[in-house]
mmCIF file of C-alpha atoms in Angstrom:
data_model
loop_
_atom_site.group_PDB
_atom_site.id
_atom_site.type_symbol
_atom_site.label_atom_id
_atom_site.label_comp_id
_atom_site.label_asym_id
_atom_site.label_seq_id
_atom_site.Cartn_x
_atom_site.Cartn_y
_atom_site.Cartn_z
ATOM 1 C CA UNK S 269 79.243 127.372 70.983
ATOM 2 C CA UNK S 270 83.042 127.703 70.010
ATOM 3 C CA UNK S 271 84.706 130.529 72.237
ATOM 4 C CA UNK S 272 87.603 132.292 70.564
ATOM 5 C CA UNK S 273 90.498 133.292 72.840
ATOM 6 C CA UNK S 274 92.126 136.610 71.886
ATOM 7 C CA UNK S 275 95.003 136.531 74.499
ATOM 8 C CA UNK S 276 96.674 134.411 76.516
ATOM 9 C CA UNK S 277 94.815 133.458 79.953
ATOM 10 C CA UNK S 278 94.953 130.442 82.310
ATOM 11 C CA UNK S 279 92.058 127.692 83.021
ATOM 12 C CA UNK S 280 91.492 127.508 86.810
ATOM 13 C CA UNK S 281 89.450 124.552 88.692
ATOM 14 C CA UNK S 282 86.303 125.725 90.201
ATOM 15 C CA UNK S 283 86.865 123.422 93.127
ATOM 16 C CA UNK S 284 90.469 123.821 93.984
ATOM 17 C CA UNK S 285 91.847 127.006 92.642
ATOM 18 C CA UNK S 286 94.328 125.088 90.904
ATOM 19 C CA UNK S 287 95.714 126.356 87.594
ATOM 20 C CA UNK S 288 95.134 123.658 85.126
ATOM 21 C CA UNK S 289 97.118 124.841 81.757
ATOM 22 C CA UNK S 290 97.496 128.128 80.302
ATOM 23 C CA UNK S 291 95.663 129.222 76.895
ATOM 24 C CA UNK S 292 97.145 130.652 74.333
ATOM 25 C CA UNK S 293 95.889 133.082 72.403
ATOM 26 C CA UNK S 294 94.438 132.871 69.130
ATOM 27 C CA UNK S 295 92.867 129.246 70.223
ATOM 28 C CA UNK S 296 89.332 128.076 69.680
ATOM 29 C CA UNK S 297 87.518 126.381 72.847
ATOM 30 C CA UNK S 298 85.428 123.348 71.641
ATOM 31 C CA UNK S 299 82.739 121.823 73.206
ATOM 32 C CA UNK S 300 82.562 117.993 73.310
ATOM 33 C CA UNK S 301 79.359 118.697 70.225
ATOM 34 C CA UNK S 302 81.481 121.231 68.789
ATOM 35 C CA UNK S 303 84.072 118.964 68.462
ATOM 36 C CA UNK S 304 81.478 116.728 66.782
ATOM 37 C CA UNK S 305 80.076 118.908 64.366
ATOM 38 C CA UNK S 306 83.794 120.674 63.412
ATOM 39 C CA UNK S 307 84.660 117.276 62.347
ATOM 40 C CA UNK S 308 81.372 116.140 60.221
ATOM 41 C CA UNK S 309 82.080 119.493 58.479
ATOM 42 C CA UNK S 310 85.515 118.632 57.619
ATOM 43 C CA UNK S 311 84.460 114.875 56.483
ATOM 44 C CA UNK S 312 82.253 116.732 54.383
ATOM 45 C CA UNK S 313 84.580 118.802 53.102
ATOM 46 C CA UNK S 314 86.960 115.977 52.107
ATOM 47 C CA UNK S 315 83.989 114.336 50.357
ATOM 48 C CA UNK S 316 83.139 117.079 48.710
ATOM 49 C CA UNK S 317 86.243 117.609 46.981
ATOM 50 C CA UNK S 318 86.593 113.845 45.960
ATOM 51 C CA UNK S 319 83.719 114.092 44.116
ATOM 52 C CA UNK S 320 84.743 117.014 42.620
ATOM 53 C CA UNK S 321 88.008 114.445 41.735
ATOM 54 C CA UNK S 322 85.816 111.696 40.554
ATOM 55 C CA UNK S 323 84.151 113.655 38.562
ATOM 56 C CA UNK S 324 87.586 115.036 36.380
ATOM 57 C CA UNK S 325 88.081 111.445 36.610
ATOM 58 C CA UNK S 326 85.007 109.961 34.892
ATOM 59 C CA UNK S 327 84.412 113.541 32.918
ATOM 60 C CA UNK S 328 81.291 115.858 32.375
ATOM 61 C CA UNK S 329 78.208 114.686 32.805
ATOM 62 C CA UNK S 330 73.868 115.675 32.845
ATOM 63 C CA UNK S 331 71.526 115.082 35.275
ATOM 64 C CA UNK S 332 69.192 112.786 34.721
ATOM 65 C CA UNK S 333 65.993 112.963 37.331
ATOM 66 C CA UNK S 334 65.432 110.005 38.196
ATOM 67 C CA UNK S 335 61.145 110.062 39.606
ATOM 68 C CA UNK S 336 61.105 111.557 35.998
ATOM 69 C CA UNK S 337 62.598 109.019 33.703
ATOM 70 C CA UNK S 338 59.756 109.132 30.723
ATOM 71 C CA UNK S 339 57.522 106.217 30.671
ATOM 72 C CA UNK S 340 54.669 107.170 27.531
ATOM 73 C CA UNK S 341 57.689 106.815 25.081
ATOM 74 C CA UNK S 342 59.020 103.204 23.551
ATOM 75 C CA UNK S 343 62.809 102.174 25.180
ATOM 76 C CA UNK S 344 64.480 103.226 21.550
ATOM 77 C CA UNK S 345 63.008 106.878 21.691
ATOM 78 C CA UNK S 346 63.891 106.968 25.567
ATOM 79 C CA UNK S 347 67.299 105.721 24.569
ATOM 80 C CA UNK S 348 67.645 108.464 21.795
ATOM 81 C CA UNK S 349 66.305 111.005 23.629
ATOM 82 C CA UNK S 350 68.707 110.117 26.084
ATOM 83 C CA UNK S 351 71.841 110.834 23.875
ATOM 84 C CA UNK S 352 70.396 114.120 22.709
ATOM 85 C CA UNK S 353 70.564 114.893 26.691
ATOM 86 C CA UNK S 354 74.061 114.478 26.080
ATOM 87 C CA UNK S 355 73.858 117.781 23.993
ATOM 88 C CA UNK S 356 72.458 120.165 26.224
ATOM 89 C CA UNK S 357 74.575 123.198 27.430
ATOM 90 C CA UNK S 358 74.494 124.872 31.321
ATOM 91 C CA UNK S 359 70.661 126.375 29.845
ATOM 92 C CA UNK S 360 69.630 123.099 28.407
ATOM 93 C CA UNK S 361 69.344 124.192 24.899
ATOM 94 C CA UNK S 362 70.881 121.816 22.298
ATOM 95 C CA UNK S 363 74.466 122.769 20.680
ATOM 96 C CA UNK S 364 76.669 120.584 18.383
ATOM 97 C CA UNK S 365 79.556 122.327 19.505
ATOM 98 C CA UNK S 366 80.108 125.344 22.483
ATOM 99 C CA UNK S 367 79.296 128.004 19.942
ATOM 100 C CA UNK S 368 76.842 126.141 17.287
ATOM 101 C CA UNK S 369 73.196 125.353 17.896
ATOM 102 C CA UNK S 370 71.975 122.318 16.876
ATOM 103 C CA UNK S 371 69.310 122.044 14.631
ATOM 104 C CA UNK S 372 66.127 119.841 13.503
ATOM 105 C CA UNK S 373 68.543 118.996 10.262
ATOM 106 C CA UNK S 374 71.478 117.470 12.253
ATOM 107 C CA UNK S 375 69.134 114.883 14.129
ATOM 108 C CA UNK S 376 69.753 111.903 11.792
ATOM 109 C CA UNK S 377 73.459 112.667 12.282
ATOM 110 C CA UNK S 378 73.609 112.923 15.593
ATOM 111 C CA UNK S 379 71.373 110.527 16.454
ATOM 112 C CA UNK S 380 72.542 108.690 13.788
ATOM 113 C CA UNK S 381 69.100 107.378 12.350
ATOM 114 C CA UNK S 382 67.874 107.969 8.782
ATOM 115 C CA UNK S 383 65.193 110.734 7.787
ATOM 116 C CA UNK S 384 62.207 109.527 7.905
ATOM 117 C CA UNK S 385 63.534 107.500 11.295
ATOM 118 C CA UNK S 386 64.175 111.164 12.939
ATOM 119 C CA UNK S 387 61.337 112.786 11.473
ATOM 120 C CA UNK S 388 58.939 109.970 13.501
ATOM 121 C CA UNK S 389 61.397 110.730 16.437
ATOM 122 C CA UNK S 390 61.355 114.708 16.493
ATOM 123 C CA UNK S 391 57.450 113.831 16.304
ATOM 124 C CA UNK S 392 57.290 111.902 19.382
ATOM 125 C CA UNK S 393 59.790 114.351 21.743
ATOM 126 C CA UNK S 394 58.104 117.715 20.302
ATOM 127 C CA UNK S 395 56.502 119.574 23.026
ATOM 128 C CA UNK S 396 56.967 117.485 25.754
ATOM 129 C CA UNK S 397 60.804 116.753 26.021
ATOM 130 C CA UNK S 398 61.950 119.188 23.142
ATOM 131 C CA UNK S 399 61.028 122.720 23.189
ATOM 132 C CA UNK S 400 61.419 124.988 20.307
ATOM 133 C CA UNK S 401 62.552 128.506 20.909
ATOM 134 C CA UNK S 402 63.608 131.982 18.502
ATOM 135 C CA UNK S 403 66.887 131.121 19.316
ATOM 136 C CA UNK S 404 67.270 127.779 19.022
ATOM 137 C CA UNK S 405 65.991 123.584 20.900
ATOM 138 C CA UNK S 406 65.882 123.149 24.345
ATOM 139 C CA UNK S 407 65.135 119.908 26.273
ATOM 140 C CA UNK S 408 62.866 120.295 29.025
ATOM 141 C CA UNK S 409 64.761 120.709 32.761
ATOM 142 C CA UNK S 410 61.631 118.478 34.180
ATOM 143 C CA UNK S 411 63.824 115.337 32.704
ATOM 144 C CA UNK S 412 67.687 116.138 32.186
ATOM 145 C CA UNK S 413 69.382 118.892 33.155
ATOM 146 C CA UNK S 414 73.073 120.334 32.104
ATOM 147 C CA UNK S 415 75.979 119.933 34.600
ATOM 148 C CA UNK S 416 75.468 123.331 36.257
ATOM 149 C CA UNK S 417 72.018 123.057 36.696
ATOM 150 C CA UNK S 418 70.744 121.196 40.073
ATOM 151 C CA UNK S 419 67.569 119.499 41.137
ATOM 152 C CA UNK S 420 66.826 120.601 44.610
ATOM 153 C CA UNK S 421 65.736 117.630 46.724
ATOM 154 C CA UNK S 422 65.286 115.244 44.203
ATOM 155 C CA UNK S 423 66.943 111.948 43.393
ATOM 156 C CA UNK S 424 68.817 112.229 40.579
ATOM 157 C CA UNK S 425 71.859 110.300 38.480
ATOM 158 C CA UNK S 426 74.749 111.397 36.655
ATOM 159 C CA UNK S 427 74.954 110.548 33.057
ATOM 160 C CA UNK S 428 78.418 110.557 31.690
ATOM 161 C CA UNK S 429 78.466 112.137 28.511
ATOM 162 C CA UNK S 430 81.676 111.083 26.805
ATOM 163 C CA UNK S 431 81.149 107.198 27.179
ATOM 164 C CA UNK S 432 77.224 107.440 26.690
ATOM 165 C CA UNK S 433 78.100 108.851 23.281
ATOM 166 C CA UNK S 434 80.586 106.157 22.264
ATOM 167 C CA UNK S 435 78.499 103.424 23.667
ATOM 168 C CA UNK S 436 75.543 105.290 21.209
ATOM 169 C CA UNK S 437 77.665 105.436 18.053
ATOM 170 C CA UNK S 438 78.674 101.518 18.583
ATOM 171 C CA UNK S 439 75.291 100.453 18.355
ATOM 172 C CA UNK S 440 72.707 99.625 15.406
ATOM 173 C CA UNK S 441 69.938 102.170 15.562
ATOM 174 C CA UNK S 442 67.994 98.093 16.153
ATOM 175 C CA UNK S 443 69.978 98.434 19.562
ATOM 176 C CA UNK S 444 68.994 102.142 20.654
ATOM 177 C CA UNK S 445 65.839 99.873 22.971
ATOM 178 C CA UNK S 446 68.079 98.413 24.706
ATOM 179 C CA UNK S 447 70.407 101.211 26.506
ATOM 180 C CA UNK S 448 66.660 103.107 26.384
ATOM 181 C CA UNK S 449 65.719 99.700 28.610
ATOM 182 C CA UNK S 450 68.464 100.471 31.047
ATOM 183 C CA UNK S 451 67.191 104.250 31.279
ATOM 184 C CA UNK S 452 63.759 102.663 32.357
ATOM 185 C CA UNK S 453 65.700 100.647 35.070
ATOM 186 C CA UNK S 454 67.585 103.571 36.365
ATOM 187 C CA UNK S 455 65.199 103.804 39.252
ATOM 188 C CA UNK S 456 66.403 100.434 40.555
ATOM 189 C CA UNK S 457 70.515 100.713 40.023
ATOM 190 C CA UNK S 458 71.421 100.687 43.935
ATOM 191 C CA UNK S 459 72.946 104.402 44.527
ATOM 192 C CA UNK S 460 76.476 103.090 45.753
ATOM 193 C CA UNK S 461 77.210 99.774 44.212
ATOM 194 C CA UNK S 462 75.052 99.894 40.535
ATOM 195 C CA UNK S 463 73.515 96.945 41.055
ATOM 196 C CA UNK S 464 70.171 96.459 39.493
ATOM 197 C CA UNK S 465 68.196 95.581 42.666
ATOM 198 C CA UNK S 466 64.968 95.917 44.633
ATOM 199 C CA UNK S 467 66.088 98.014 47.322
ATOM 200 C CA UNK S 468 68.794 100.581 45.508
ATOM 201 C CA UNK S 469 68.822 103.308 48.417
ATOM 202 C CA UNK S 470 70.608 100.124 50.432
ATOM 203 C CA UNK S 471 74.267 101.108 51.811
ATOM 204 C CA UNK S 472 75.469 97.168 53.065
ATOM 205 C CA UNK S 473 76.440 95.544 49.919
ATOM 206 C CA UNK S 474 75.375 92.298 52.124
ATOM 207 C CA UNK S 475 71.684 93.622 52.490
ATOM 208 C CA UNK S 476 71.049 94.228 48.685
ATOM 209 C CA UNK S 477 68.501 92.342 46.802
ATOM 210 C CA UNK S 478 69.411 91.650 43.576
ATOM 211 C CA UNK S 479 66.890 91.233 40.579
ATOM 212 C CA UNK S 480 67.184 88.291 38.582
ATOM 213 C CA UNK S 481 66.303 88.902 35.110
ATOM 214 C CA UNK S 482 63.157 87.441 35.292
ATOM 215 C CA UNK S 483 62.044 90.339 37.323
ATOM 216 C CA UNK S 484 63.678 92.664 35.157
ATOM 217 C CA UNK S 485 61.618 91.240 32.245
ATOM 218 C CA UNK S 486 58.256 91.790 34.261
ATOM 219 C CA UNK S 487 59.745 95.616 34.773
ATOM 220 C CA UNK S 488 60.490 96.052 31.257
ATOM 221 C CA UNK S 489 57.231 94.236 29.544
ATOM 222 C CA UNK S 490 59.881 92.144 27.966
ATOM 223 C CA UNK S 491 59.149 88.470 27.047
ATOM 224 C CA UNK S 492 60.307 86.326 29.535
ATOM 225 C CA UNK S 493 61.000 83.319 26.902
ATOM 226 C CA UNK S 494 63.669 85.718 25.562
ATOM 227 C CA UNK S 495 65.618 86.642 28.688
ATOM 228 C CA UNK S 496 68.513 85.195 26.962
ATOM 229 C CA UNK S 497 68.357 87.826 24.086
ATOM 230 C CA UNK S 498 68.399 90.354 26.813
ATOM 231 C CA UNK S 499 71.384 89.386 28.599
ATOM 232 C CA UNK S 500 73.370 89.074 25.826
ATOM 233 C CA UNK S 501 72.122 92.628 24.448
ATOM 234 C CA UNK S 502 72.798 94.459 27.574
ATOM 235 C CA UNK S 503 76.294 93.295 28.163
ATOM 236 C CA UNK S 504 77.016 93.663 24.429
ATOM 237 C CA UNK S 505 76.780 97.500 24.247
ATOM 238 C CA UNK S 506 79.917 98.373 24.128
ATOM 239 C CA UNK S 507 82.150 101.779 24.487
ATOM 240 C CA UNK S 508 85.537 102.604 24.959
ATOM 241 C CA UNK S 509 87.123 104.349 28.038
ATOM 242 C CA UNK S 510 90.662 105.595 28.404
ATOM 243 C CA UNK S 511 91.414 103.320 25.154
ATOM 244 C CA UNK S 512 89.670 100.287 26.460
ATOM 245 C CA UNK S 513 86.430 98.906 25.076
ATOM 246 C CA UNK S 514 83.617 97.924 28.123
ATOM 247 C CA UNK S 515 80.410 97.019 28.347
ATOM 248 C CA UNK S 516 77.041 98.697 29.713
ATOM 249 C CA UNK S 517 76.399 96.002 31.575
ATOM 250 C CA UNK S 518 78.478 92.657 33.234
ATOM 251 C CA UNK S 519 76.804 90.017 35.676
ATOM 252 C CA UNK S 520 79.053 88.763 38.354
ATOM 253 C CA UNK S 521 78.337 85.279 40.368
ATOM 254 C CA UNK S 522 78.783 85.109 43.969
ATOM 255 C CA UNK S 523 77.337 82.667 46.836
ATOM 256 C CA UNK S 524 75.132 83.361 49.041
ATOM 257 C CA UNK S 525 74.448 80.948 52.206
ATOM 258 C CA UNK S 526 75.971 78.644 50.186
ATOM 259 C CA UNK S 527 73.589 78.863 47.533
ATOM 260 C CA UNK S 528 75.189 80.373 43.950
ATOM 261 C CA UNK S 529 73.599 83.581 42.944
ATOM 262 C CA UNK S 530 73.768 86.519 40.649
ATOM 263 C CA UNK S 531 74.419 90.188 40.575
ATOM 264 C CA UNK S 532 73.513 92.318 37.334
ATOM 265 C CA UNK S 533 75.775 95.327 37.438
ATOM 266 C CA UNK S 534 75.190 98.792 35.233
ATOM 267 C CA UNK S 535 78.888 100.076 34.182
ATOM 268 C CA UNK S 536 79.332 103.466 36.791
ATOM 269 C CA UNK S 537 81.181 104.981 34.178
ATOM 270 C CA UNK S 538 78.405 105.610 31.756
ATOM 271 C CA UNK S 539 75.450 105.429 34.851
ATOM 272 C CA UNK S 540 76.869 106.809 38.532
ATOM 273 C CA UNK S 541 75.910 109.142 41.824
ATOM 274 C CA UNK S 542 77.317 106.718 44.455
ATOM 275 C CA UNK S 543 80.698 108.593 46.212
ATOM 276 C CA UNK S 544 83.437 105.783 44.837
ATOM 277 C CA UNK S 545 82.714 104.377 41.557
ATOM 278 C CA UNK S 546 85.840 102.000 42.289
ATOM 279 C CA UNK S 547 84.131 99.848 44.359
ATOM 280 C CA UNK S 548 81.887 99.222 41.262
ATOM 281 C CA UNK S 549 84.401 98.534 39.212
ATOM 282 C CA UNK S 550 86.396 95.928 42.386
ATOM 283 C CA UNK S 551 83.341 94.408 42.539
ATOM 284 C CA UNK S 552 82.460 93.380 38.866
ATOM 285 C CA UNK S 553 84.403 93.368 35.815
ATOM 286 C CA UNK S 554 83.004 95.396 32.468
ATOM 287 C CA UNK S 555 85.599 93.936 29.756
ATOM 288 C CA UNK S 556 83.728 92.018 26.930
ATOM 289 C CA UNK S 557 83.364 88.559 27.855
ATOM 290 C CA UNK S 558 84.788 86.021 25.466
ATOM 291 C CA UNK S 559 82.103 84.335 25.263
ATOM 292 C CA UNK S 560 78.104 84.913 25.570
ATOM 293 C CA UNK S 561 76.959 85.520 29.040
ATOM 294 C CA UNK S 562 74.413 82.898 30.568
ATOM 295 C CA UNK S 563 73.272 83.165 34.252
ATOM 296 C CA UNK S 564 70.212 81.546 36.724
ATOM 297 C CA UNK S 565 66.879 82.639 35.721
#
């Protein structure tokens, strides 16, 4: 354990007698595991407040959990019900603005779907996902939380509310299954570099195995003889950031062995819990493409 010298004092060799240096006071004696663990707190530490950084950086955000992500809904309500998520205060209860509630009536404008289009949605939440209360809705903390709220132990992702809305209001309410199809593939975005792979808990960027998008079809239920349509759907939602429009989602070539391969990336700034979403973004670039994106099946 660390020993804390009050006043000054001398260290002595048990064999010779000799004086080896004096101590001052006010000094901490560290073991050699002292040492250790006095610096892994510090690294901590400096983590710590770099996320705290980041996350000015890339703005507020829920919790989505991610062993949780609904899977008896269709991708467009998941999507939806996704971007209400983005509405939830510290308590989880649904506000349009710090002070107002939000209410059943204000559904097909924030969601931005037409009446009877919300009605069927409200329909398929109730209950489950959205909980009515005296004093106003509440999503349920099993699925998304606010940014105060924690899950203890339990894999979660951030969900960055800013962009997720401006990626929501740039779609069709046709498009709303697509960013809901990203949701369902949340579970698979590697924690560090947001690469949609098979092994996402993977820290060597070397040792990840990428999905090709005929797996991700087979994940989804999604018709393979339409993997095109996919592609070009998921890297066409589009949002803007710091006055720059990006995508959800870019795919970025590299070789392998010498054999060409593919990696599909999910943009960290809408989708993130890795510690430096800058090696994301060095990695792969989320500007619209020119032109549409093909890749290897």
């Amino acid at each position: 354990m660390p020993r804390n010298i009050t006043e000054d004092c001398i260290a002595v060799s048990q064999k010779t007698g000799e004086i080896i240096t004096t101590i001052k006071a006010d000094t901490t004696l560290l073991s050699p595991l002292d040492k250790k663990i006095s610096q892994m707190r510090r690294d901590k530490e400096q983590e710590i407040a770099y996320r705290r950084v980041q996350t000015d950086v890339l703005g507020k955000f829920v919790l989505l959990r991610i062993q949780k992500i609904p899977t008896n809904i269709s991708a467009a309500t998941l999507g939806r019900l996704t971007m209400l998520a983005t509405f939830i205060n510290y308590d989880n209860k649904l506000m349009l603005t710090e002070r107002l509630p939000m209410r059943k009536k204000d559904f097909p404008t924030v969601l931005n779907l037409c009446e009877s289009a919300a009605k069927k949605f409200i329909a398929e939440i109730k209950g489950k996902y959205l909980i009515e209360k005296s004093d106003g809705l509440y999503l349920s903390k099993e699925y998304y939380k606010g940014e105060n709220q924690k899950f203890k132990r339990d894999a979660k992702t951030k969900l960055f509310i800013d962009t997720v809305q401006s990626m929501y209001y740039h779609m069709k309410p046709s498009k709303h299954k697509f960013f809901g199809m990203i949701i369902q593939l949340v579970p698979y975005i590697n924690t560090e570099y947001n690469i949609l792979c098979s092994n996402p808990d993977e820290k060597n960027i070397d040792n990840i195995k990428p999905l090709k998008i005929t797996e991700i079809c087979e994940l989804l239920n999604y018709d393979k003889t339409h993997t095109i349509k996919l592609i070009d759907n998921i890297t066409g939602l589009l949002f803007e950031d710091d006055g720059f429009e990006q995508s959800l989602c870019s795919i970025a070539q590299f070789n392998n062995y010498g054999k060409t391969n593919y990696r599909i990336f999910v943009n960290p700034r809408i989708i993130y819990n890795g510690s430096d979403f800058n090696k994301v973004e060095v990695l792969c670039t989320f500007f619209p493409l020119s032109k549409k994106v093909r890749c290897y099946l």
